[in-house]
Coordinates of C-alpha atoms in Angstrom, one line a residue:
M1 CA -4.7 -13.2 7.9
S2 CA -6.8 -13.7 4.8
L3 CA -5.8 -16.2 2.2
L4 CA -8.7 -15.6 -0.2
A5 CA -6.7 -13.6 -2.7
N6 CA -3.3 -15.1 -2.0
T7 CA -1.9 -18.4 -0.7
P8 CA 0.7 -18.8 2.0
E9 CA 4.2 -18.4 0.7
C10 CA 6.4 -21.6 0.7
I11 CA 10.1 -21.1 1.0
Y12 CA 11.8 -24.1 -0.5
L13 CA 15.3 -23.9 -1.9
P14 CA 16.6 -27.4 -2.6
G15 CA 19.9 -28.0 -0.9
K16 CA 20.0 -24.5 0.6
S17 CA 18.4 -24.9 4.0
V18 CA 20.5 -22.2 5.6
A19 CA 19.3 -19.7 3.0
S20 CA 15.7 -20.8 3.5
R21 CA 15.9 -20.2 7.2
R22 CA 17.5 -16.8 6.7
I23 CA 14.7 -15.7 4.3
H24 CA 12.1 -17.0 6.8
G25 CA 13.8 -15.0 9.6
W26 CA 13.8 -11.8 7.5
Q27 CA 10.2 -12.3 6.7
E28 CA 9.4 -12.7 10.4
E29 CA 11.1 -9.4 11.1
L30 CA 9.3 -7.6 8.2
L31 CA 6.0 -8.9 9.6
K32 CA 6.7 -6.9 12.8
L33 CA 6.7 -3.7 10.7
G34 CA 3.3 -4.4 9.1
K35 CA 0.2 -2.6 9.9
A36 CA -3.4 -3.7 9.4
N37 CA -5.4 -1.5 7.1
P38 CA -7.7 0.5 9.4
T39 CA -10.3 0.9 6.6
T40 CA -10.9 -2.8 6.2
G41 CA -14.6 -3.4 6.7
H42 CA -15.5 0.3 6.2
F43 CA -17.0 2.0 3.2
S44 CA -16.4 5.3 1.4
D45 CA -18.6 6.3 -1.6
A46 CA -15.8 8.6 -2.8
S47 CA -13.3 5.8 -2.6
T48 CA -15.6 3.6 -4.7
N49 CA -16.1 6.4 -7.3
K50 CA -12.7 8.1 -7.4
G51 CA -10.2 5.9 -5.5
A52 CA -8.9 3.8 -8.5
S53 CA -8.2 6.8 -10.7
L54 CA -6.6 8.7 -7.9
T55 CA -4.4 5.8 -6.9
T56 CA -3.4 5.2 -10.5
A57 CA -2.4 8.8 -11.0
M58 CA -0.4 8.8 -7.7
N59 CA 1.3 5.5 -8.5
D60 CA 2.2 6.7 -12.0
T61 CA 3.8 9.8 -10.5
V62 CA 5.9 7.8 -8.1
L63 CA 7.0 5.4 -10.8
D64 CA 8.0 8.4 -13.0
I65 CA 10.0 9.9 -10.1
V66 CA 11.8 6.6 -9.4
A67 CA 12.5 6.1 -13.1
G68 CA 14.0 9.6 -13.3
R69 CA 11.4 10.9 -15.7
K70 CA 10.1 13.5 -13.3
P71 CA 11.7 15.4 -10.4
V72 CA 10.9 14.6 -6.8
S73 CA 9.0 17.9 -6.5
T74 CA 6.4 16.4 -8.7
F75 CA 5.2 14.3 -5.8
Q76 CA 3.9 17.3 -3.9
V77 CA 2.1 18.6 -7.0
Q78 CA 0.4 15.2 -7.5
L79 CA -0.4 15.0 -3.8
K80 CA -2.3 18.3 -4.0
K81 CA -4.2 17.0 -7.0
W82 CA -5.0 13.8 -5.1
R83 CA -6.3 15.7 -2.1
S84 CA -8.4 18.1 -4.1
G85 CA -9.6 15.5 -6.6
G86 CA -11.2 13.4 -3.9
G87 CA -8.5 12.2 -1.5
D88 CA -9.5 14.5 1.3
E89 CA -13.2 13.4 0.8
I90 CA -12.1 9.7 0.9
R91 CA -10.2 10.2 4.1
A92 CA -13.0 12.1 5.8
E93 CA -15.5 9.4 4.9
F94 CA -13.3 6.6 6.2
E95 CA -12.5 8.6 9.3
A96 CA -16.3 9.0 10.0
S97 CA -16.9 5.3 9.3
V98 CA -14.1 4.2 11.6
A99 CA -15.4 6.6 14.3
G100 CA -18.9 5.0 14.0
K101 CA -20.6 8.1 12.6

C-alpha cells in the first residue's frame, strides 16, 4: 500500500466505539473486493497523450447518466468514442507492456 498521496484513515467517533468497530469491519470487507491496478509500473504513450481527456469525457457521461441528464444508452455511444479515440490503443500498449513485449 502506498501512502505517498494519501494517509491512513483514522476512524475515531468519540463515545461511539461500537460504530467505529462496525465501520472498520465494513472497510475490512470492502478491502477483500479491491483489485490492484495491473498497469502500475507500466507505460503507455497513448495513455499519457490521450488518457486524461478520454477519462474526463467518460466520467462526464457517467455523471450525466446518474444525474438523469442523459439516457443510459449514452454510455455505449461514449464507450465507442473512447475506444476509437485512443482507448483501444491504450489497452493494447498496456497489454504489451504487462506481457513484457
